[in-house]
CSV table of C-alpha atoms in Angstrom, one decimal:
chain,number,residue,atom,x,y,z
A,9,UNK,CA,-32.5,-12.0,-3.9
A,10,UNK,CA,-33.8,-10.3,-1.2
A,11,UNK,CA,-31.1,-11.6,1.1
A,12,UNK,CA,-28.4,-9.8,-1.4
A,13,UNK,CA,-30.8,-6.1,-1.4
A,14,UNK,CA,-30.6,-6.1,2.8
A,15,UNK,CA,-27.1,-6.9,2.6
A,16,UNK,CA,-26.4,-4.0,0.2
A,17,UNK,CA,-28.6,-1.6,2.7
A,18,UNK,CA,-26.8,-2.4,5.1
A,19,UNK,CA,-23.7,-1.6,3.7
A,20,UNK,CA,-25.0,1.1,2.2
A,21,UNK,CA,-25.8,2.3,6.0
A,22,UNK,CA,-23.2,1.5,7.1
A,23,UNK,CA,-21.1,3.9,4.9
A,24,UNK,CA,-23.3,6.9,4.9
A,25,UNK,CA,-22.8,6.4,8.8
A,26,UNK,CA,-19.4,6.5,8.7
A,27,UNK,CA,-19.1,9.7,6.0
A,28,UNK,CA,-21.2,11.4,8.5
A,29,UNK,CA,-18.6,10.6,11.0
A,30,UNK,CA,-16.2,11.7,9.2
A,31,UNK,CA,-17.7,14.7,8.6
A,32,UNK,CA,-18.5,15.8,11.7
A,33,UNK,CA,-14.4,15.4,12.8
A,34,UNK,CA,-13.2,16.9,10.0
A,35,UNK,CA,-12.3,20.2,11.4
A,36,UNK,CA,-10.0,18.2,14.7
A,37,UNK,CA,-6.5,17.2,13.1
A,38,UNK,CA,-5.9,15.0,16.2
A,39,UNK,CA,-8.4,13.9,18.6
A,40,UNK,CA,-8.1,14.4,22.2
A,41,UNK,CA,-7.6,10.3,22.6
A,42,UNK,CA,-4.7,11.1,20.1
A,43,UNK,CA,-2.7,13.5,22.2
A,44,UNK,CA,-3.7,11.5,25.7
A,45,UNK,CA,-1.9,8.5,24.0
A,46,UNK,CA,0.9,10.6,22.9
A,47,UNK,CA,0.8,8.3,19.0
A,48,UNK,CA,-1.3,9.6,15.6
A,49,UNK,CA,-2.6,7.4,13.4
A,50,UNK,CA,-3.1,7.5,9.7
A,51,UNK,CA,-6.0,5.8,8.7
A,52,UNK,CA,-5.8,5.2,5.4
A,53,UNK,CA,-8.7,4.1,3.9
A,54,UNK,CA,-9.8,0.3,2.8
A,55,UNK,CA,-6.4,-0.4,4.3
A,56,UNK,CA,-7.9,-1.9,7.6
A,57,UNK,CA,-7.5,1.5,9.5
A,58,UNK,CA,-11.2,2.2,10.0
A,59,UNK,CA,-11.2,-1.2,12.0
A,60,UNK,CA,-8.5,-0.4,14.5
A,61,UNK,CA,-10.5,3.3,14.8
A,62,UNK,CA,-14.0,0.7,15.6
A,63,UNK,CA,-11.7,-0.7,18.1
A,64,UNK,CA,-10.0,2.4,19.7
A,65,UNK,CA,-12.1,5.3,19.2
A,66,UNK,CA,-15.0,4.2,18.3
A,67,UNK,CA,-15.8,6.0,16.0
A,68,UNK,CA,-14.2,7.0,12.7
A,69,UNK,CA,-11.8,10.5,11.3
A,70,UNK,CA,-10.8,11.6,8.2
A,71,UNK,CA,-7.7,10.5,6.1
A,72,UNK,CA,-4.9,12.3,7.7
A,73,UNK,CA,-1.0,12.8,5.8
A,74,UNK,CA,2.2,12.9,7.9
A,75,UNK,CA,2.5,16.8,6.1
A,76,UNK,CA,-0.5,17.7,7.6
A,77,UNK,CA,-0.2,17.0,10.8
A,78,UNK,CA,3.6,17.7,11.1
A,79,UNK,CA,2.3,21.2,10.1
A,80,UNK,CA,-0.5,21.7,12.4
A,81,UNK,CA,2.1,20.4,15.3
A,82,UNK,CA,5.1,19.7,15.3
A,83,UNK,CA,5.5,19.4,19.0
A,84,UNK,CA,3.3,17.1,19.7
A,85,UNK,CA,4.4,15.3,15.9
A,86,UNK,CA,7.6,14.2,17.1
A,87,UNK,CA,7.4,13.6,20.3
A,88,UNK,CA,4.4,11.2,19.3
A,89,UNK,CA,4.4,7.3,17.8
A,90,UNK,CA,3.4,7.4,14.2
A,91,UNK,CA,1.9,4.8,12.1
A,92,UNK,CA,-0.3,3.7,9.5
A,93,UNK,CA,-1.9,-0.1,8.6
A,94,UNK,CA,-1.3,-0.5,4.7
A,95,UNK,CA,-2.7,-2.8,2.7
A,96,UNK,CA,-2.0,-5.3,-0.7
A,97,UNK,CA,-2.9,-1.8,-3.5
A,98,UNK,CA,-4.7,-4.2,-5.6
A,99,UNK,CA,-6.5,-5.6,-2.8
A,100,UNK,CA,-7.0,-1.6,-1.7
A,101,UNK,CA,-7.8,-0.9,-5.0
A,102,UNK,CA,-10.8,-3.4,-4.7
A,103,UNK,CA,-12.2,-3.1,-1.8
A,104,UNK,CA,-12.2,0.6,-2.5
A,105,UNK,CA,-14.1,-0.5,-5.3
A,106,UNK,CA,-16.9,-2.2,-3.9
A,107,UNK,CA,-17.4,0.8,-1.0
A,108,UNK,CA,-17.8,2.8,-4.4
A,109,UNK,CA,-20.9,0.4,-5.3
A,110,UNK,CA,-22.1,-0.2,-1.8
A,111,UNK,CA,-22.6,3.6,-1.5
A,112,UNK,CA,-24.0,4.2,-4.7
A,113,UNK,CA,-27.0,7.1,-2.7
A,114,UNK,CA,-24.3,8.8,-1.0
A,115,UNK,CA,-23.7,12.6,-2.3
A,116,UNK,CA,-20.0,12.2,-1.1
A,117,UNK,CA,-19.5,9.2,-4.1
A,118,UNK,CA,-21.6,10.9,-6.3
A,119,UNK,CA,-19.0,12.7,-8.1
A,120,UNK,CA,-16.2,9.9,-7.6
A,121,UNK,CA,-18.6,7.1,-9.5
A,122,UNK,CA,-18.9,9.8,-12.8
A,123,UNK,CA,-15.2,10.1,-13.0
A,124,UNK,CA,-14.7,6.3,-12.0
A,125,UNK,CA,-17.1,5.9,-15.8
A,126,UNK,CA,-14.7,7.6,-17.0
A,127,UNK,CA,-12.5,4.8,-17.2
A,128,UNK,CA,-15.3,2.0,-17.2
A,129,UNK,CA,-18.3,0.1,-16.2
A,130,UNK,CA,-16.0,-2.5,-14.3
A,131,UNK,CA,-13.1,-2.7,-11.9
A,132,UNK,CA,-10.9,-4.9,-14.6
A,133,UNK,CA,-12.1,-2.0,-16.9
A,134,UNK,CA,-11.1,0.8,-15.0
A,135,UNK,CA,-8.0,-1.1,-13.2
A,136,UNK,CA,-6.6,-0.8,-16.7
A,137,UNK,CA,-7.8,2.4,-18.2
A,138,UNK,CA,-6.3,4.8,-15.7
A,139,UNK,CA,-3.2,6.4,-16.0
A,140,UNK,CA,-0.5,7.4,-13.2
A,141,UNK,CA,-0.8,11.2,-13.5
A,142,UNK,CA,-5.0,10.9,-13.1
A,143,UNK,CA,-6.5,13.2,-10.9
A,144,UNK,CA,-8.6,10.0,-9.7
A,145,UNK,CA,-5.6,9.2,-7.8
A,146,UNK,CA,-5.4,12.4,-5.4
A,147,UNK,CA,-8.7,11.4,-4.2
A,148,UNK,CA,-8.1,9.6,-0.6
A,149,UNK,CA,-9.8,6.2,-1.6
A,150,UNK,CA,-7.3,5.6,-4.8
A,151,UNK,CA,-4.8,7.7,-3.4
A,152,UNK,CA,-1.4,6.1,-3.2
A,153,UNK,CA,-0.3,4.8,0.3
A,154,UNK,CA,3.2,6.1,0.9
A,155,UNK,CA,1.7,9.6,0.0
A,156,UNK,CA,0.1,9.6,3.5
A,157,UNK,CA,3.2,9.0,5.2
A,158,UNK,CA,5.6,10.7,3.5
A,159,UNK,CA,6.8,14.5,3.4
A,160,UNK,CA,9.7,15.9,1.3
A,161,UNK,CA,9.5,12.6,0.1
A,162,UNK,CA,10.9,10.8,3.0
A,163,UNK,CA,8.0,8.5,5.1
A,164,UNK,CA,7.9,9.9,8.4
A,165,UNK,CA,6.5,7.4,11.0
A,166,UNK,CA,8.0,5.2,13.2
A,167,UNK,CA,5.7,2.5,12.2
A,168,UNK,CA,3.6,0.7,9.2
A,169,UNK,CA,1.5,-2.5,10.1
A,170,UNK,CA,-0.2,-4.3,7.4
A,171,UNK,CA,-3.7,-5.4,6.9
A,172,UNK,CA,-2.8,-9.1,5.4
A,173,UNK,CA,-1.4,-9.6,9.9
A,174,UNK,CA,-3.8,-7.9,11.5
A,175,UNK,CA,-4.5,-9.3,14.8
A,176,UNK,CA,-0.9,-9.8,15.1
A,177,UNK,CA,-0.1,-6.3,14.6
A,178,UNK,CA,-2.6,-4.8,16.7
A,179,UNK,CA,-1.7,-6.7,19.1
A,180,UNK,CA,1.9,-5.6,19.0
A,181,UNK,CA,0.8,-2.4,19.3
A,182,UNK,CA,-1.3,-2.6,22.4
A,183,UNK,CA,2.6,-4.5,23.7
A,184,UNK,CA,3.4,-0.9,21.7
A,185,UNK,CA,1.2,1.7,22.9
A,186,UNK,CA,-0.5,0.5,25.9
A,187,UNK,CA,-3.7,1.3,24.5
A,188,UNK,CA,-6.5,-0.1,25.4
A,189,UNK,CA,-9.0,-1.5,22.5
A,190,UNK,CA,-12.6,-3.1,22.4
A,191,UNK,CA,-13.1,-6.3,20.8
A,192,UNK,CA,-13.1,-6.6,17.5
A,193,UNK,CA,-16.0,-8.0,15.7
A,194,UNK,CA,-14.5,-10.9,14.0
A,195,UNK,CA,-16.9,-11.1,11.3
A,196,UNK,CA,-16.1,-7.5,10.5
A,197,UNK,CA,-12.8,-8.2,10.8
A,198,UNK,CA,-13.0,-11.1,7.4
A,199,UNK,CA,-15.6,-9.3,6.2
A,200,UNK,CA,-12.8,-6.1,5.4
A,201,UNK,CA,-9.8,-7.9,5.4
A,202,UNK,CA,-10.9,-10.7,2.7
A,203,UNK,CA,-9.3,-11.1,-0.3
A,204,UNK,CA,-12.0,-10.3,-3.0
A,205,UNK,CA,-12.3,-13.6,-5.4
A,206,UNK,CA,-12.9,-11.0,-8.1
A,207,UNK,CA,-9.4,-10.4,-8.2
A,208,UNK,CA,-8.7,-13.3,-10.2
A,209,UNK,CA,-10.9,-12.1,-12.8
A,210,UNK,CA,-8.4,-8.9,-13.5
A,211,UNK,CA,-7.0,-9.3,-16.8
A,212,UNK,CA,-3.3,-8.9,-17.2
A,213,UNK,CA,-3.2,-6.0,-18.4
A,214,UNK,CA,-5.4,-5.0,-15.3
A,215,UNK,CA,-3.0,-6.5,-13.2
A,216,UNK,CA,0.0,-5.1,-14.6
A,217,UNK,CA,-1.6,-1.5,-14.9
A,218,UNK,CA,-2.2,-1.5,-11.6
A,219,UNK,CA,1.3,-1.9,-10.3
A,220,UNK,CA,2.9,0.3,-12.6
A,221,UNK,CA,0.3,3.3,-11.1
A,222,UNK,CA,1.9,1.9,-7.2
A,223,UNK,CA,4.7,0.7,-7.5
A,224,UNK,CA,6.5,3.0,-4.8
A,225,UNK,CA,3.5,1.3,-2.5
A,226,UNK,CA,4.2,-2.4,-3.6
A,227,UNK,CA,8.6,-1.4,-3.1
A,228,UNK,CA,8.0,0.2,0.1
A,229,UNK,CA,5.9,-1.9,2.0
A,230,UNK,CA,6.8,-5.1,0.5
A,231,UNK,CA,4.4,-6.7,-1.7
A,232,UNK,CA,4.9,-9.1,-4.2
């Protein structure tokens, strides 16, 4: 029990630090490193991008969208290598639920937690009851992944990498861009990208609803 409490405390502390860094960096659309390396990385929450940012920048930035980056600096956007990591929509959904649960003392998540309680108290209930037009899907944590990457209903990215092939894609990314990365902690990578064992506990109704809500993510990114 003590080890579980300690683990939860560490997770909450890590999330609080992540949110602090994001909050302090929120006024800069493109960090200086992006312009130096002529790239734009679009960090989609809970899709492996946070691990990449740890290896590349050493800190987190807030979620960015293609439209936001384009409108901020069209010239830079047109010349930069634009990319993102995506993740199986159901695995990402469960990872988001874990993040919210781990951050019970985080002020920024209080309103979101109240919103989730409208749909139920478990991941299965939330997955089964949330609707495609729910305001919940406007929150960056639950927003369909393609919405980060689309502008005027078209994908405007040069490459989409996958969390499921994170190590191989990271090597490929370095080959393409020539950027230098810190060596990621394999334990941290495994913990962040492992498939949640509770996924098998989702009901058929919940899974079908998530597939309906995130149908475009499944289709665009080739997930079954």
